[in-house]
CSV table of C-alpha atoms in Angstrom, one decimal:
chain,number,residue,atom,x,y,z
A,113,MET,CA,-45.8,19.8,-12.2
A,114,THR,CA,-46.2,20.7,-16.0
A,115,ASP,CA,-44.2,19.1,-18.8
A,116,LEU,CA,-42.7,22.2,-20.6
A,117,SER,CA,-41.4,20.2,-23.9
A,118,PRO,CA,-43.6,19.8,-27.1
A,119,GLY,CA,-44.5,16.5,-28.2
A,120,ARG,CA,-44.2,13.3,-26.7
A,121,GLY,CA,-41.0,11.9,-25.0
A,122,GLY,CA,-39.3,15.2,-24.5
A,123,LEU,CA,-36.2,16.7,-25.5
A,124,PRO,CA,-34.0,13.6,-25.5
A,125,ALA,CA,-36.2,11.6,-27.7
A,126,ARG,CA,-36.6,14.1,-30.3
A,127,LEU,CA,-32.5,14.3,-30.2
A,128,ALA,CA,-32.0,10.4,-30.6
A,129,GLY,CA,-34.4,10.5,-33.9
A,130,THR,CA,-32.6,13.2,-35.0
A,131,ALA,CA,-29.4,11.4,-34.8
A,132,ARG,CA,-30.5,8.4,-36.2
A,133,ALA,CA,-32.2,10.1,-39.0
A,134,ALA,CA,-28.4,11.9,-39.7
A,135,LEU,CA,-26.8,8.5,-38.9
A,136,VAL,CA,-27.9,6.7,-42.2
A,137,PRO,CA,-26.5,9.1,-44.7
A,138,VAL,CA,-23.1,9.3,-42.8
A,139,LEU,CA,-23.2,5.6,-42.9
A,140,ALA,CA,-23.9,5.0,-46.7
A,141,CYS,CA,-21.3,7.5,-47.5
A,142,ALA,CA,-19.1,5.7,-45.0
A,143,VAL,CA,-19.9,2.7,-46.9
A,144,THR,CA,-19.5,3.9,-50.3
A,145,LEU,CA,-16.1,5.6,-49.8
A,146,ALA,CA,-14.8,2.4,-48.1
A,147,GLY,CA,-15.9,0.4,-51.2
A,148,LEU,CA,-14.2,3.0,-53.6
A,149,GLY,CA,-11.1,3.1,-51.7
A,150,ALA,CA,-10.9,-1.2,-51.8
A,151,TRP,CA,-11.8,-0.7,-55.5
A,152,THR,CA,-9.0,1.6,-56.4
A,153,ALA,CA,-6.5,-0.7,-54.3
A,154,ALA,CA,-7.4,-3.5,-56.4
A,155,GLY,CA,-6.7,-1.6,-59.5
A,156,GLY,CA,-10.2,-1.1,-60.7
A,157,ALA,CA,-9.7,2.9,-61.1
A,158,ARG,CA,-7.2,1.9,-64.1
A,159,ARG,CA,-5.9,4.7,-65.9
A,160,PRO,CA,-7.2,4.7,-69.6
A,161,ALA,CA,-5.4,4.3,-72.6
A,162,THR,CA,-3.1,6.9,-73.4
A,163,LEU,CA,-2.2,6.5,-76.7
A,164,THR,CA,0.8,8.0,-78.7
A,165,VAL,CA,1.6,7.4,-83.0
A,166,GLU,CA,5.3,8.0,-83.6
A,167,ASP,CA,7.4,6.8,-86.8
A,168,ALA,CA,4.0,7.3,-88.8
A,169,ARG,CA,5.5,6.6,-92.8
A,170,VAL,CA,4.2,5.6,-95.8
A,171,LEU,CA,6.3,3.8,-98.8
A,172,LEU,CA,6.6,5.9,-101.9
A,173,PRO,CA,4.9,3.4,-104.8
A,174,PHE,CA,7.3,1.7,-106.8
A,175,GLY,CA,5.6,0.1,-110.0
A,176,THR,CA,2.3,-0.2,-108.2
A,177,ASP,CA,-0.9,1.9,-107.3
A,178,ASP,CA,-0.8,0.5,-104.1
A,179,THR,CA,1.5,1.3,-101.1
A,180,ALA,CA,1.8,0.2,-97.9
A,181,ALA,CA,1.9,2.4,-94.5
A,182,PHE,CA,3.3,2.0,-91.0
A,183,PHE,CA,3.0,3.3,-87.8
A,184,ARG,CA,4.5,2.7,-84.0
A,185,VAL,CA,1.4,3.4,-81.4
A,186,ARG,CA,2.5,3.4,-77.7
A,187,ASN,CA,0.0,3.0,-74.9
A,188,ASP,CA,1.0,4.6,-71.9
A,189,GLY,CA,-2.4,3.8,-70.1
A,190,ASP,CA,-3.1,0.8,-67.9
A,191,ALA,CA,-5.8,-0.2,-69.9
A,192,GLY,CA,-5.6,-1.7,-73.6
A,193,ASP,CA,-7.1,-0.3,-76.1
A,194,GLU,CA,-7.6,-1.8,-80.1
A,195,LEU,CA,-7.1,0.0,-83.5
A,196,LEU,CA,-10.1,-0.8,-85.9
A,197,ALA,CA,-9.4,1.0,-88.5
A,198,VAL,CA,-7.3,3.6,-90.8
A,199,ASP,CA,-8.8,6.1,-93.0
A,200,VAL,CA,-6.5,7.8,-95.5
A,201,PRO,CA,-8.8,10.8,-97.1
A,202,THR,CA,-6.9,11.2,-100.1
A,203,ALA,CA,-6.8,7.7,-101.3
A,204,GLY,CA,-8.9,5.2,-102.4
A,205,ALA,CA,-9.1,2.9,-99.4
A,206,ALA,CA,-7.3,1.8,-96.2
A,207,MET,CA,-7.2,-1.4,-94.7
A,208,LEU,CA,-5.3,-2.9,-92.1
A,209,SER,CA,-3.6,-6.1,-93.1
A,210,ARG,CA,-0.8,-8.5,-91.9
A,211,THR,CA,1.9,-10.2,-94.3
A,212,VAL,CA,1.7,-14.3,-93.8
A,213,VAL,CA,4.4,-16.2,-95.1
A,214,THR,CA,3.7,-19.7,-95.9
A,215,LYS,CA,6.2,-22.0,-97.5
A,216,GLY,CA,8.5,-19.3,-98.4
A,217,ALA,CA,5.5,-17.3,-100.3
A,218,GLY,CA,4.1,-14.2,-98.3
A,219,SER,CA,0.7,-13.2,-99.1
A,220,MET,CA,-1.1,-10.5,-97.4
A,221,ARG,CA,-4.4,-10.9,-95.1
A,222,MET,CA,-6.8,-8.4,-94.2
A,223,VAL,CA,-7.4,-8.3,-90.3
A,224,PRO,CA,-10.3,-6.4,-88.6
A,225,SER,CA,-8.5,-4.8,-85.7
A,226,ALA,CA,-5.1,-4.8,-84.0
A,227,PRO,CA,-4.9,-4.4,-79.9
A,228,VAL,CA,-2.4,-2.0,-78.9
A,229,PRO,CA,-1.8,-3.5,-75.0
A,230,ALA,CA,-1.7,-1.5,-71.7
A,231,GLY,CA,1.6,-0.2,-71.4
A,232,GLY,CA,2.9,-1.4,-74.7
A,233,THR,CA,3.5,-0.8,-78.1
A,234,LEU,CA,1.9,-1.7,-81.1
A,235,GLU,CA,4.8,-2.0,-84.2
A,236,MET,CA,3.5,-2.4,-87.4
A,237,SER,CA,6.5,-3.3,-90.2
A,238,PRO,CA,6.8,-4.7,-93.9
A,239,HIS,CA,6.7,-7.9,-92.7
A,240,GLY,CA,3.8,-8.1,-89.9
A,241,LEU,CA,1.0,-5.7,-89.6
A,242,ASP,CA,1.1,-2.8,-92.0
A,243,VAL,CA,-1.7,-0.8,-93.5
A,244,MET,CA,-2.6,-1.2,-97.0
A,245,VAL,CA,-3.3,2.2,-99.0
A,246,ALA,CA,-5.0,1.7,-102.2
A,247,ALA,CA,-4.6,4.6,-104.8
A,248,PRO,CA,-3.2,7.0,-103.0
A,249,PRO,CA,-2.5,10.2,-104.5
A,250,ARG,CA,0.8,11.0,-106.8
A,251,LEU,CA,3.4,11.0,-104.0
A,252,ARG,CA,7.0,12.6,-103.4
A,253,LEU,CA,9.7,11.2,-101.4
A,254,GLY,CA,9.4,13.5,-98.1
A,255,ASP,CA,5.6,14.5,-99.0
A,256,ARG,CA,2.9,14.0,-95.9
A,257,LEU,CA,-0.2,12.0,-96.4
A,258,PRO,CA,-2.9,12.9,-93.9
A,259,VAL,CA,-3.9,9.5,-91.6
A,260,THR,CA,-6.5,9.3,-89.2
A,261,LEU,CA,-6.1,5.9,-86.8
A,262,ARG,CA,-9.3,5.0,-85.3
A,263,PHE,CA,-9.3,3.2,-81.9
A,264,ARG,CA,-12.3,1.5,-79.8
A,265,GLU,CA,-11.7,3.6,-76.7
A,266,SER,CA,-9.5,6.3,-77.7
A,267,GLY,CA,-11.4,7.7,-80.8
A,268,SER,CA,-9.7,9.1,-83.9
A,269,VAL,CA,-6.1,10.3,-83.7
A,270,LYS,CA,-4.5,12.3,-86.7
A,271,VAL,CA,-1.5,12.3,-87.7
A,272,GLU,CA,0.8,12.8,-91.1
A,273,ALA,CA,2.8,9.9,-92.2
A,274,ARG,CA,5.7,10.9,-94.0
A,275,VAL,CA,7.1,9.4,-97.7
A,276,VAL,CA,9.7,7.0,-97.0
A,277,ARG,CA,11.5,4.9,-100.0
A,278,ALA,CA,11.4,1.2,-99.1
A,279,GLY,CA,14.0,-0.7,-97.2
A,280,SER,CA,15.2,2.9,-95.9
A,281,GLY,CA,13.9,2.4,-92.3
A,282,GLY,CA,11.9,5.4,-92.1
């Protein structure tokens, strides 16, 4: 009798070799998908920070060349972010500061950054964190001042801060 199959081992051996060769990438994909599923289920696939800047306001300067600006930054994402800097292109300078009261006297301290918690809010106020704006342009009540907030993860966010009187609540 004559063997008509080409190569050694015949057709069954070749099919087994082909099946083994195809099985390796299929198993690799299955392991990868299982790992991604476990990572997602464990919370590893969080939504990035999703920031909204609200209530942007700057105080009308009164008897001084400097003023302060305040913002509410809401984060609807699952990851935190960090406010690194604030730019006011039409002013001399802008910097993050915090009001600190010691023995009844308030003072301002510059801070390098401010956290924006995941699912939370960074709230600025005259009694806490604010943005000191040095040498702003001449401002009138109701004017809009362009401001850029710079975040570690979310990049730059441009807003316009409305000029309000101190104590008006916004």
